PDB file of C-alpha atoms and ligand atoms in Angstrom:
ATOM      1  CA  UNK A   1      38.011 -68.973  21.757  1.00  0.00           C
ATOM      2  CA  UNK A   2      40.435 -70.974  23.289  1.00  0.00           C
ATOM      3  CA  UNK A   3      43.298 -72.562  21.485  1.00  0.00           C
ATOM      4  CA  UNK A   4      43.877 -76.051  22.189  1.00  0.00           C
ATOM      5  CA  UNK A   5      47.165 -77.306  23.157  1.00  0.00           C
ATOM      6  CA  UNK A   6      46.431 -81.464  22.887  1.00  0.00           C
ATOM      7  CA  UNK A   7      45.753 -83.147  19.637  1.00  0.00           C
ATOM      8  CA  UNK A   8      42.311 -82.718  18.920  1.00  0.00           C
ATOM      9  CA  UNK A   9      39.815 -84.131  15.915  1.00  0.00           C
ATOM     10  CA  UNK A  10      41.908 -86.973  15.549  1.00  0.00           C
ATOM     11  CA  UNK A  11      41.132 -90.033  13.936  1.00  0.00           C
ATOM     12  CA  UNK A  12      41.921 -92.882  16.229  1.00  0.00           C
ATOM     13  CA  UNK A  13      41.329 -93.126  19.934  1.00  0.00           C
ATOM     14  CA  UNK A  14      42.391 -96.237  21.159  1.00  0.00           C
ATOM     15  CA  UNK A  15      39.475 -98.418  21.998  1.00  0.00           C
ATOM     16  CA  UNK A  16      39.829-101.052  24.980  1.00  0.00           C
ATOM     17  CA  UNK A  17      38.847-104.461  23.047  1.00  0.00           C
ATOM     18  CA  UNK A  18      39.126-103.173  19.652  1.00  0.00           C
ATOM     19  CA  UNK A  19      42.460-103.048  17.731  1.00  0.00           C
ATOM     20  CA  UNK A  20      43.493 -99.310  16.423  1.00  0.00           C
ATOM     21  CA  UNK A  21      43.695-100.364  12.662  1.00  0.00           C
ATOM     22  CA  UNK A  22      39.980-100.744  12.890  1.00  0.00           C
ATOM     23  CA  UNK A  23      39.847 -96.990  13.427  1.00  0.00           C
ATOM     24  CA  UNK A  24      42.841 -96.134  10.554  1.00  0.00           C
ATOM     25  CA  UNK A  25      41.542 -94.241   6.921  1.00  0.00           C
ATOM     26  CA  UNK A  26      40.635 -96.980   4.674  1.00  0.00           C
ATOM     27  CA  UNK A  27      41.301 -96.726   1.068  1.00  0.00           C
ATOM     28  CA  UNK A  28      38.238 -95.408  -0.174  1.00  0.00           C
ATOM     29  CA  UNK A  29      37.377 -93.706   2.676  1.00  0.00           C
ATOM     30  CA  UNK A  30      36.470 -90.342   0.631  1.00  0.00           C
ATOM     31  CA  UNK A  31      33.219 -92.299   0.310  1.00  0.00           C
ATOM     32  CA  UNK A  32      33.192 -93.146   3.644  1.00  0.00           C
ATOM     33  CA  UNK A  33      29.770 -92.204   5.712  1.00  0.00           C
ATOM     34  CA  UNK A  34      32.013 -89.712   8.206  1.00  0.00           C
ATOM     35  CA  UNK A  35      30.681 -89.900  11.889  1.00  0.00           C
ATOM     36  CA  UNK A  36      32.685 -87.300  14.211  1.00  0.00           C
ATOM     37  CA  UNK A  37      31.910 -87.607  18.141  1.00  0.00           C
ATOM     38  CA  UNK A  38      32.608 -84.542  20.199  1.00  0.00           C
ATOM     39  CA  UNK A  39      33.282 -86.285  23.713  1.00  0.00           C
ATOM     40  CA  UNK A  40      35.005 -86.350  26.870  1.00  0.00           C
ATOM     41  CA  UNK A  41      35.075 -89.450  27.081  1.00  0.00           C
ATOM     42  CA  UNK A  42      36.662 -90.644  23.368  1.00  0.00           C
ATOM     43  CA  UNK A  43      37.917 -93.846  25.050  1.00  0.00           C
ATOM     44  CA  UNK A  44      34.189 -95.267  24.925  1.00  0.00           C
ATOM     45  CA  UNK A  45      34.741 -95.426  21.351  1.00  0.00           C
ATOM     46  CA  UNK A  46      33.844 -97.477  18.827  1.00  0.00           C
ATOM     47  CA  UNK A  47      32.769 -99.536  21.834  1.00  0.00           C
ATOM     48  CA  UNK A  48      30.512-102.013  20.948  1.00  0.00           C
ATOM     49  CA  UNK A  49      30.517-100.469  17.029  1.00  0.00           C
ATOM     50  CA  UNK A  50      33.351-101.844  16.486  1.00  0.00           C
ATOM     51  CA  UNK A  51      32.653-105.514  16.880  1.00  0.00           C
ATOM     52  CA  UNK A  52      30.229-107.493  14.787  1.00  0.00           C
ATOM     53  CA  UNK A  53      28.424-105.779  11.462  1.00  0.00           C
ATOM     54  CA  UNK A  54      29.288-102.447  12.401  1.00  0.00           C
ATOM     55  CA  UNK A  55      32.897-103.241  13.361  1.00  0.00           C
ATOM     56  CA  UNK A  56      33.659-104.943  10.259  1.00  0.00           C
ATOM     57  CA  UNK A  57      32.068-102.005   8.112  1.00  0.00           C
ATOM     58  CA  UNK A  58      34.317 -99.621   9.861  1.00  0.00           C
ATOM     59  CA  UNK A  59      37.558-101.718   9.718  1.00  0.00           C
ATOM     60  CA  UNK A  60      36.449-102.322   5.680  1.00  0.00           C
ATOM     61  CA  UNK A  61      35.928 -98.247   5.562  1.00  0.00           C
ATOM     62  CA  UNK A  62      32.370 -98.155   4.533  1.00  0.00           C
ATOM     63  CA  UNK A  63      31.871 -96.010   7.800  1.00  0.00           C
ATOM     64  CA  UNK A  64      34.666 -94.150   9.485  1.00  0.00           C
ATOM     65  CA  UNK A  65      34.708 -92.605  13.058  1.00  0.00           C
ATOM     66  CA  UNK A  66      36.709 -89.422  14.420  1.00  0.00           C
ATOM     67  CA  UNK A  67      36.706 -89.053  18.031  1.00  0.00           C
ATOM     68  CA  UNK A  68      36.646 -85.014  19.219  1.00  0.00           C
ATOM     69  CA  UNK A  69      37.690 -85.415  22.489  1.00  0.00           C
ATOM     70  CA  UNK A  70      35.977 -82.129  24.293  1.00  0.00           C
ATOM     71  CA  UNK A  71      39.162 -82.022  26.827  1.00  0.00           C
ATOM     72  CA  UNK A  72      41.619 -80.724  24.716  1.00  0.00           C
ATOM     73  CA  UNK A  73      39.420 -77.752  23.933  1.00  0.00           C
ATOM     74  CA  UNK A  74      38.922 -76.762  27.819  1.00  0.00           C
ATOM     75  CA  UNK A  75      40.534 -73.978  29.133  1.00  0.00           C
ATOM     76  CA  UNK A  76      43.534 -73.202  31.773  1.00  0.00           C
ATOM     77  CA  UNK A  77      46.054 -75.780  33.171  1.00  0.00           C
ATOM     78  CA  UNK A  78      42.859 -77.974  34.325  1.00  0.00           C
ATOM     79  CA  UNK A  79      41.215 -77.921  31.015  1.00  0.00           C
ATOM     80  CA  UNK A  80      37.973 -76.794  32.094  1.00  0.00           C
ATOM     81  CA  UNK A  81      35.028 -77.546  30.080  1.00  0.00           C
ATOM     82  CA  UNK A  82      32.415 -76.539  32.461  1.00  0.00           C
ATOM     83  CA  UNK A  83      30.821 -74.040  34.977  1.00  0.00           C
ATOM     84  CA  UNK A  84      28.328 -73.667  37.565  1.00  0.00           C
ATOM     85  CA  UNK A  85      24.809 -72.903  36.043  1.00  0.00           C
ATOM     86  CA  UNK A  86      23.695 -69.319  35.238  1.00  0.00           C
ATOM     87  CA  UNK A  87      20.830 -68.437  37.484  1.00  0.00           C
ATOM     88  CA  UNK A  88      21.948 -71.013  40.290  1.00  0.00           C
ATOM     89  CA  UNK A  89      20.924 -74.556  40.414  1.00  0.00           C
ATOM     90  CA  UNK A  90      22.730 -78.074  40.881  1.00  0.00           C
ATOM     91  CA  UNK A  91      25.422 -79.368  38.858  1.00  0.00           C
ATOM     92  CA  UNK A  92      27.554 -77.842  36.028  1.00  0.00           C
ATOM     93  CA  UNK A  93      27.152 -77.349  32.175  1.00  0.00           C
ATOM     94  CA  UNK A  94      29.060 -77.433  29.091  1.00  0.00           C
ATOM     95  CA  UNK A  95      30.673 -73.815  28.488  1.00  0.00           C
ATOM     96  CA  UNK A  96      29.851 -72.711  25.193  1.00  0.00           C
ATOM     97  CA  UNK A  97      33.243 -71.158  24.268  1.00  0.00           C
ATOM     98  CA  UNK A  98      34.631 -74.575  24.923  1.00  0.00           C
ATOM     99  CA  UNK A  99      31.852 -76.327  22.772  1.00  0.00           C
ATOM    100  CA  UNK A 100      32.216 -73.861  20.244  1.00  0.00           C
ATOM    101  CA  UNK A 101      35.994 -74.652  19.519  1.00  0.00           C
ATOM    102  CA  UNK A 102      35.567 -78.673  19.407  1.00  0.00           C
ATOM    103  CA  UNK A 103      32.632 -77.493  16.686  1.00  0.00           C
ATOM    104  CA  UNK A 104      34.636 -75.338  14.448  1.00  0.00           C
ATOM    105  CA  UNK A 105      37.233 -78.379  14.537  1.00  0.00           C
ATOM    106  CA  UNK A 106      35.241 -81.286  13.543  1.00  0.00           C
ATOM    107  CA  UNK A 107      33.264 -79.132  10.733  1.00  0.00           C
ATOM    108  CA  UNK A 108      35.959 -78.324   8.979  1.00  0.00           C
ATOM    109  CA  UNK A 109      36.701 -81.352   8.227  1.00  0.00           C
ATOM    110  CA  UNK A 110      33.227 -82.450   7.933  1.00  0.00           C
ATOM    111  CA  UNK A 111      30.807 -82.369   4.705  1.00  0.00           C
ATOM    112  CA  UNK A 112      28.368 -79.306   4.934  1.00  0.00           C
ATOM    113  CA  UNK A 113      25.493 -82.018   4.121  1.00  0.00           C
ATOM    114  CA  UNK A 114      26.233 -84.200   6.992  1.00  0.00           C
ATOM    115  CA  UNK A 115      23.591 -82.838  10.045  1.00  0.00           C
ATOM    116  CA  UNK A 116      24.991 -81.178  13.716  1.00  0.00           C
ATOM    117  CA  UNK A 117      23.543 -83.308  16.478  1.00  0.00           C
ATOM    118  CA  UNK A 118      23.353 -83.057  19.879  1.00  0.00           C
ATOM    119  CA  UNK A 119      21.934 -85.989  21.709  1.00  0.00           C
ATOM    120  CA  UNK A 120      19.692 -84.531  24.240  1.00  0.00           C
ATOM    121  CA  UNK A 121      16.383 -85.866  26.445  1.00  0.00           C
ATOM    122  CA  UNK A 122      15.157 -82.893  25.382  1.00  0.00           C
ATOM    123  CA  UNK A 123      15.269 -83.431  21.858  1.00  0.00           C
ATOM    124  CA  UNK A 124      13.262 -85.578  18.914  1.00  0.00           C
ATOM    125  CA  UNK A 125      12.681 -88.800  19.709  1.00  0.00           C
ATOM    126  CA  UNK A 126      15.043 -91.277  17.832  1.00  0.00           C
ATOM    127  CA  UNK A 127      13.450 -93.293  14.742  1.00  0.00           C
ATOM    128  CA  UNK A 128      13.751 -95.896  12.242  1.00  0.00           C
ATOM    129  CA  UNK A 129      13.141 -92.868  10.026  1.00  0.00           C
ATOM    130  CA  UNK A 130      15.453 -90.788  10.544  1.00  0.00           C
ATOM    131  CA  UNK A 131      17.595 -93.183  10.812  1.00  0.00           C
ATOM    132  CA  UNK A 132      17.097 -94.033   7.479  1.00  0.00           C
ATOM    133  CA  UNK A 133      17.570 -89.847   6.672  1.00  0.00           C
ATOM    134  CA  UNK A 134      21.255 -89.506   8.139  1.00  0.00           C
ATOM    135  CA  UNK A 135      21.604 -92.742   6.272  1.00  0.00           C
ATOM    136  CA  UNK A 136      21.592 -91.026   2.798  1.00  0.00           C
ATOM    137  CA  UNK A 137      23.652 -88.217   3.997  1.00  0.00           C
ATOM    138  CA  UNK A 138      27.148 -88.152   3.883  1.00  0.00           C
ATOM    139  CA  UNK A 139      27.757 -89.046   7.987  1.00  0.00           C
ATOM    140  CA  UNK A 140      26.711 -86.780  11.104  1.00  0.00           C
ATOM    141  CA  UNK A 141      28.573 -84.650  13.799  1.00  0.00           C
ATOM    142  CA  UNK A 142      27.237 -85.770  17.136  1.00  0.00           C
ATOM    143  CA  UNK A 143      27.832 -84.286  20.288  1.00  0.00           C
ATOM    144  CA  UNK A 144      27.904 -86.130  23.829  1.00  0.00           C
ATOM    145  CA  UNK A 145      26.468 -83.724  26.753  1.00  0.00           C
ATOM    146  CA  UNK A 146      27.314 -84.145  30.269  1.00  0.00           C
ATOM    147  CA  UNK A 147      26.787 -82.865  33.535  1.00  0.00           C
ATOM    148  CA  UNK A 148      23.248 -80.410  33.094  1.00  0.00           C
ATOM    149  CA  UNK A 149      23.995 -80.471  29.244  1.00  0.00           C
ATOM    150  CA  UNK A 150      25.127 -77.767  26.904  1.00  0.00           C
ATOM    151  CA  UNK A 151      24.685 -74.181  27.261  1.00  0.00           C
ATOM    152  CA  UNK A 152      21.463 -72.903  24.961  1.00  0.00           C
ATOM    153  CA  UNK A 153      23.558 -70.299  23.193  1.00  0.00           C
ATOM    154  CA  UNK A 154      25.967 -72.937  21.174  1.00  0.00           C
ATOM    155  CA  UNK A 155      23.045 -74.458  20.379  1.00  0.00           C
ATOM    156  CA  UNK A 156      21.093 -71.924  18.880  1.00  0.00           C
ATOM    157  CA  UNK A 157      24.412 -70.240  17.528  1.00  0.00           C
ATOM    158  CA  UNK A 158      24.929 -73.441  15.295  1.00  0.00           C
ATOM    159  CA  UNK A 159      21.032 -74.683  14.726  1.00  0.00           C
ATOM    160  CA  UNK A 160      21.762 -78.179  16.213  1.00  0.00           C
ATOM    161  CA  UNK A 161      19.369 -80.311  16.391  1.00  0.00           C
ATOM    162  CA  UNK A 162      18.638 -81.848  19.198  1.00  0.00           C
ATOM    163  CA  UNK A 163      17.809 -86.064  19.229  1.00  0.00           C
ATOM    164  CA  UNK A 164      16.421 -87.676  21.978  1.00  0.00           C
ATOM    165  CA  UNK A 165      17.259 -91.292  22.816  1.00  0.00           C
ATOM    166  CA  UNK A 166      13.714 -91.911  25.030  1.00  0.00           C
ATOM    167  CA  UNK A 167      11.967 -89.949  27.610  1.00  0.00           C
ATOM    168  CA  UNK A 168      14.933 -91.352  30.298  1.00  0.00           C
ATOM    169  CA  UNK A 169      17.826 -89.257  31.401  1.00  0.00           C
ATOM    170  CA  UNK A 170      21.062 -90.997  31.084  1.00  0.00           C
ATOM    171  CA  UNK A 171      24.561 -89.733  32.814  1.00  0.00           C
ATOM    172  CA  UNK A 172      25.711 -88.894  29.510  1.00  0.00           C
ATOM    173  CA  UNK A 173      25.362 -88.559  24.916  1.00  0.00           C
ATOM    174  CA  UNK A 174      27.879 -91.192  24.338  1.00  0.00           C
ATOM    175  CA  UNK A 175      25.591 -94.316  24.751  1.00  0.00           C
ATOM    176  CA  UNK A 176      22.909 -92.453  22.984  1.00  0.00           C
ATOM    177  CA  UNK A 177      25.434 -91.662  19.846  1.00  0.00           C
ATOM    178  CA  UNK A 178      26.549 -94.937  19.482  1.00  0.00           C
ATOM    179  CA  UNK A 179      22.778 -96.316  19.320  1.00  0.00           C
ATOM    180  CA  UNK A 180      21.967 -93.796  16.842  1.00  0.00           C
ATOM    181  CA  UNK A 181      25.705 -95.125  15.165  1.00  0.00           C
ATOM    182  CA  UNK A 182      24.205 -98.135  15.113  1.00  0.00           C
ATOM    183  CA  UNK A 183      20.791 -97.785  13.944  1.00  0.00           C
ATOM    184  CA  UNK A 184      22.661 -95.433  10.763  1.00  0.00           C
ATOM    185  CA  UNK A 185      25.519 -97.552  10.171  1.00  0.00           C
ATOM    186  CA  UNK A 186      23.844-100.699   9.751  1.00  0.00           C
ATOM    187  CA  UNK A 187      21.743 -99.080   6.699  1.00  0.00           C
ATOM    188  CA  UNK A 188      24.539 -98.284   5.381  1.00  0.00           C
ATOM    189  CA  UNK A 189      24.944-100.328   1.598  1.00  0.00           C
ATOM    190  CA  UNK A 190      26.996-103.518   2.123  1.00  0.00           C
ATOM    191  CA  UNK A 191      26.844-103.443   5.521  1.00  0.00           C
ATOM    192  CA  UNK A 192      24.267-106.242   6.315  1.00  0.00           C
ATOM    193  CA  UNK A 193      25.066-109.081   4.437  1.00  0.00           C
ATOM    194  CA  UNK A 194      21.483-109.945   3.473  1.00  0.00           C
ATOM    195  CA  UNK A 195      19.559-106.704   2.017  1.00  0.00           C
ATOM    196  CA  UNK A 196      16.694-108.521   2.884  1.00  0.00           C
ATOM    197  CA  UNK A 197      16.579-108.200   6.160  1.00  0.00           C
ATOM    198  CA  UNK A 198      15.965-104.435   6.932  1.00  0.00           C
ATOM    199  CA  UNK A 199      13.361-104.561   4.342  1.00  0.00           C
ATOM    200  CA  UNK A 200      11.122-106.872   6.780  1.00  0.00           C
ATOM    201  CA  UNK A 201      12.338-105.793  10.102  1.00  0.00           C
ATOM    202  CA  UNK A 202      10.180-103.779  12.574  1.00  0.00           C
ATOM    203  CA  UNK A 203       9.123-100.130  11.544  1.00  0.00           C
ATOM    204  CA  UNK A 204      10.324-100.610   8.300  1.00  0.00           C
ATOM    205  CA  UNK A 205       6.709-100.760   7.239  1.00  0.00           C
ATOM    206  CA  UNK A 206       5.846 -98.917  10.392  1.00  0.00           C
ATOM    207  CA  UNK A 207       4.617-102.089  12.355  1.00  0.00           C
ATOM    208  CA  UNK A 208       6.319-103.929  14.644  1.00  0.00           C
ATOM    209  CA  UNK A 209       8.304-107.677  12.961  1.00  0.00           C
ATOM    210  CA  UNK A 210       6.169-110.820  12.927  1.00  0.00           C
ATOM    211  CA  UNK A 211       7.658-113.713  15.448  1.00  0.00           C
ATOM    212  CA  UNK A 212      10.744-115.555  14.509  1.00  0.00           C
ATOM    213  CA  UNK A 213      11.172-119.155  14.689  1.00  0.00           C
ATOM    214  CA  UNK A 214      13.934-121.319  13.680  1.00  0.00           C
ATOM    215  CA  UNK A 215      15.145-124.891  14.464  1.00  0.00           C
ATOM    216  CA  UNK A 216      14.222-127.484  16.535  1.00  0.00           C
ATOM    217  CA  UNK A 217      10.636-127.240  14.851  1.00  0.00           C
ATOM    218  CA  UNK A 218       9.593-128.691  18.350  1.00  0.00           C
ATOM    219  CA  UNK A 219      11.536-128.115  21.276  1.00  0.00           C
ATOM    220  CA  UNK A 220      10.458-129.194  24.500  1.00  0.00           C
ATOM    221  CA  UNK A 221       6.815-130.514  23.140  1.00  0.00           C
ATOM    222  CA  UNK A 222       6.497-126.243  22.134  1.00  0.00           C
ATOM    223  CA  UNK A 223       6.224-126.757  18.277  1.00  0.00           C
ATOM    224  CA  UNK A 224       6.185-123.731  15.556  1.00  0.00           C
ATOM    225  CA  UNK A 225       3.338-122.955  14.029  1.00  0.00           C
ATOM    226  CA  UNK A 226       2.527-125.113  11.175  1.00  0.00           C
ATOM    227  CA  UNK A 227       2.010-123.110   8.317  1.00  0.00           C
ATOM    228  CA  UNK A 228       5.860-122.003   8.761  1.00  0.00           C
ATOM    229  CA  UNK A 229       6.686-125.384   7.847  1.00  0.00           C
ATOM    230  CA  UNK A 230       4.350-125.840   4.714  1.00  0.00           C
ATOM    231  CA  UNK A 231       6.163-124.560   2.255  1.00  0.00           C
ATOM    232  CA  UNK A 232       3.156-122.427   0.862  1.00  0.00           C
ATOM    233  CA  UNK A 233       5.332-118.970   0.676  1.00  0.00           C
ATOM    234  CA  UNK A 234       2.254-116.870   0.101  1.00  0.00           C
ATOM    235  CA  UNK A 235       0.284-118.687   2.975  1.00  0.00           C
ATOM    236  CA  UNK A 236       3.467-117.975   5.291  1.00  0.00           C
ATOM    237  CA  UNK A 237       3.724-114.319   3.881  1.00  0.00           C
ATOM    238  CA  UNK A 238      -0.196-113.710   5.016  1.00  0.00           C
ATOM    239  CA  UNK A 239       0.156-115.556   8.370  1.00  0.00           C
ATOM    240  CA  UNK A 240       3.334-113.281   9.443  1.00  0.00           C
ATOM    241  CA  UNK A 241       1.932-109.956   8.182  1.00  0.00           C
ATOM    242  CA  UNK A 242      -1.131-110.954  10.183  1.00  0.00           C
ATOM    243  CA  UNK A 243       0.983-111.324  13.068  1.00  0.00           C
ATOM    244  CA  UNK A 244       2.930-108.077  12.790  1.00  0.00           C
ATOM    245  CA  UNK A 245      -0.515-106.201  12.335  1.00  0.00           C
ATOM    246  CA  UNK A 246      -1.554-107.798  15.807  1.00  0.00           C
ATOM    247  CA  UNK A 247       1.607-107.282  17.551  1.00  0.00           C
ATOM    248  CA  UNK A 248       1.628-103.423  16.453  1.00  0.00           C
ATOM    249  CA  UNK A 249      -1.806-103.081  17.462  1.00  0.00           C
ATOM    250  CA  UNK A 250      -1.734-105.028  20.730  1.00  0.00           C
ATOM    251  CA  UNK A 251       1.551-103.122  21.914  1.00  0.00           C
ATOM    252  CA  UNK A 252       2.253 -99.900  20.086  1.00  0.00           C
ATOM    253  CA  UNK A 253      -1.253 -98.065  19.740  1.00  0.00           C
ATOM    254  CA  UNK A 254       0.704 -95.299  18.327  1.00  0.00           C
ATOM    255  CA  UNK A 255       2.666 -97.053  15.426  1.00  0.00           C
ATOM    256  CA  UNK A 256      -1.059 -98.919  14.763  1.00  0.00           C
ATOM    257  CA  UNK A 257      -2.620 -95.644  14.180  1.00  0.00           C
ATOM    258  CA  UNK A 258      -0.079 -93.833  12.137  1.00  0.00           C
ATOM    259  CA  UNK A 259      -0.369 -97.138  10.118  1.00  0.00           C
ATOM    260  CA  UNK A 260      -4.090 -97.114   9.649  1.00  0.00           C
ATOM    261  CA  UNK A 261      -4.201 -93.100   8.683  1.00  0.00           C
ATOM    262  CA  UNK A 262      -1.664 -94.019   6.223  1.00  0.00           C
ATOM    263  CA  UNK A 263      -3.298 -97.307   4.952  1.00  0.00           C
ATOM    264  CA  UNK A 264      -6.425 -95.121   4.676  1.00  0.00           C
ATOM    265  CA  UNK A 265      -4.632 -92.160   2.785  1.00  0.00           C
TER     266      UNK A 265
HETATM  267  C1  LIG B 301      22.392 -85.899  32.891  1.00  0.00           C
HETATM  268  S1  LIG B 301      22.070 -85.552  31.207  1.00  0.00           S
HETATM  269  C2  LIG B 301      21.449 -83.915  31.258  1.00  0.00           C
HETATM  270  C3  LIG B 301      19.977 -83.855  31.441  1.00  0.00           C
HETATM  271  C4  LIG B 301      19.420 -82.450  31.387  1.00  0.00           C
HETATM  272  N1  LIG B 301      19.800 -81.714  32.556  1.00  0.00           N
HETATM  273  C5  LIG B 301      17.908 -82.511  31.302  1.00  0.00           C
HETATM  274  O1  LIG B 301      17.255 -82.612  32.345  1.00  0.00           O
HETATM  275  O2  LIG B 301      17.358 -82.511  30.161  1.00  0.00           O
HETATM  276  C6  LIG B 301      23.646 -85.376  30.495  1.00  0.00           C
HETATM  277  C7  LIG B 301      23.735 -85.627  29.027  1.00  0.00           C
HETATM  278  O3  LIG B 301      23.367 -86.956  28.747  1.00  0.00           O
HETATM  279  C8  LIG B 301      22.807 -87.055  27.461  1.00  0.00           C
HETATM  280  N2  LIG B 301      21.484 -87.694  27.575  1.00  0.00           N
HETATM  281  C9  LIG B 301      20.857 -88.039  28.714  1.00  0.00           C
HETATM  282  N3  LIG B 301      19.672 -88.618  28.472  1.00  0.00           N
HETATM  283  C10 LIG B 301      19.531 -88.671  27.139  1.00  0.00           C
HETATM  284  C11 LIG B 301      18.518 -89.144  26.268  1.00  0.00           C
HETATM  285  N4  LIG B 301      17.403 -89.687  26.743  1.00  0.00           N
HETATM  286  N5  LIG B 301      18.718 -89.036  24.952  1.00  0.00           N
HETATM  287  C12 LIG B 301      19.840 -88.458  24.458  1.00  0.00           C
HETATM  288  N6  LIG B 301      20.839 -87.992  25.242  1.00  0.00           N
HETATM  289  C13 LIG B 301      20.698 -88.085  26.550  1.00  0.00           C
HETATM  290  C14 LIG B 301      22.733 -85.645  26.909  1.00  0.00           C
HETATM  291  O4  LIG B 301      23.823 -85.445  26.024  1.00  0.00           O
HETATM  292  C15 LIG B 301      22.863 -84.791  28.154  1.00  0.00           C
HETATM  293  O5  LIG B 301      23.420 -83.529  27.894  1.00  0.00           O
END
C-alpha cells in the first residue's frame, strides 16, 4: 500500500463560491452526521450543498463534509490512480491498491455504523427510502468512480455497496454523491425549517405530491382550483390526496402498485 505524501482526509477543500469556514468543525460537531467523499476531484465540493438548506446545515454543523481527495493516494511522481483494464478493453480503472489506501484513511476516522458506498450505474437504485436509512445513521463514506469504475476486488474486499443514481452513465460519482448528500442531509433534524414538509412530499407515502398552487389565485384568466380556496381543510386534504393517487397512477405504474399491495396488506 502506498504511502501518501500530500495531505489527505482533510477537512476543508476550498470550494469555488462557498467560503472555507462553511467547511471548518463546528462546535458540536461530535454529533455531526459525518459524510467523507473519496474523490479526485475534491474541488467540486460542497458545490451546490453548500448553499441554501444544506449549506446552512453544514456551516451550523448539523452535517459536516471531509473531502478524500483520491490523488494524494496514487502512486509514483505522477500520482497514478489508474491502469489499463485487465483482460483488454477501452479506458482505464481505479487501481485497487490506490482505492484501498484513501479507504483505510477515511474509516478511521469514520463511525463503524456509518455505511461504505460506492456510487455506481451498476448499483441499487437511489430512494426516498434509503435515503431516509443513511439518515438515522451516523453519516456515510461515499466513493466517486471514474474512468471504467473501480476494480471488483476493493469492492468485494470491503463489502461496499454499490448505489445507483438511474439507469444513465454519467462521466463520474461526484454528482451522484452530492444528490444522495442532498436527499440525506435535508432529513437531517433541524435542517428544513418546516417538519412538515417532508412528511407530505412525494414518496414519503410512496405516491407521487399532489399539485402546488400559490398566489395570484388567478393569473392570466388560469384560476386554482376552488376548493383550495374554501377553507374546508378536510375537503382540501381529500381533493389533494385524490390528486396524488392519480398522478402516481397516471405516471409511475410502479410506485401505484407497490402502493396498492401495501394498501391491501
Ligand atoms: C463512466 S462511469 C463508469 C461506468 C461503468 N464503466 C459502467 O458501464 O457501469 C464512471 C463513474 O461514474 C459514476 N457513475 C456514472 N453513472 C452513474 C450512475 N448512474 N449512478 C451512480 N454513479 C454513476 C460511477 O462512480 C462510475 O464509476
Amino acid at each position: 500500500m502506498s504511502t501518501p505524501t500530500k495531505s489527505h482526509g482533510r477537512k476543508t477543500i476550498r470550494p469555488s463560491l462557498t467560503p472555507r469556514d462553511l467547511m471548518e468543525p463546528a462546535p458540536d460537531l461530535a454529533r455531526a452526521w459525518r459524510a467523507q467523499v473519496i474523490t479526485l476531484f475534491p474541488d467540486a465540493f460542497p458545490g451546490i450543498l453548500g448553499m441554501s438548506l444544506t449549506g446552512k446545515a453544514l456551516k451550523d454543523g448539523l452535517w459536516q463534509l471531509q473531502t478524500v481527495p483520491l490523488r494524494s493516494f496514487g502512486e509514483g511522481k505522477h500520482r497514478n490512480v489508474d491502469d489499463t483494464p485487465t483482460g483488454g478493453g477501452a479506458g482505464m480503472v481505479l487501481r485497487p491498491d490506490v482505492m484501498a489506501a484513501a479507504i483505510e484513511t477515511a474509516r478511521a476516522t469514520q463511525n463503524r455504523a456509518a455505511p461504505l458506498i460506492y456510487l455506481s450505474p451498476r448499483g441499487r437504485p437511489f430512494t426516498q427510502g434509503m435515503a431516509r436509512d443513511l439518515a438515522q445513521r451516523p453519516g456515510a463514506t461515499l466513493i466517486c468512480g471514474r474512468f471504467e469504475g473501480l476494480d471488483q476486488r476493493v469492492i468485494d474486499r470491503y463489502d461496499i455497496t454499490e448505489v445507483s443514481m438511474g439507469d444513465y452513465v454519467l462521466t463520474g460519482g461526484e454528482l451522484p454523491a452530492q444528490v444522495l448528500l442532498d436527499a440525506t442531509v435535508r432529513l437531517l433534524p433541524g435542517v428544513l425549517g418546516n417538519a412538515e414538509s417532508t412528511e407530505e412530499e412525494s414518496f414519503s407515502h410512496g405516491l407521487l405530491e399532489h399539485p402546488q398552487y400559490t398566489r395570484p389565485s388567478d393569473w392570466a384568466g388560469e384560476k386554482v382550483p376552488e376548493v383550495l380556496l374554501s377553507g374546508n381543510h378536510g375537503e382540501i386534504a381529500k381533493w389533494r390526496r385524490a390528486q396524488a393517487e392519480a398522478l402516481t397512477r397516471d405516471r409511475r405504474p410502479d410506485l401505484w402498485e407497490a402502493f396498492q399491495a401495501r394498501k391491501n396488506d
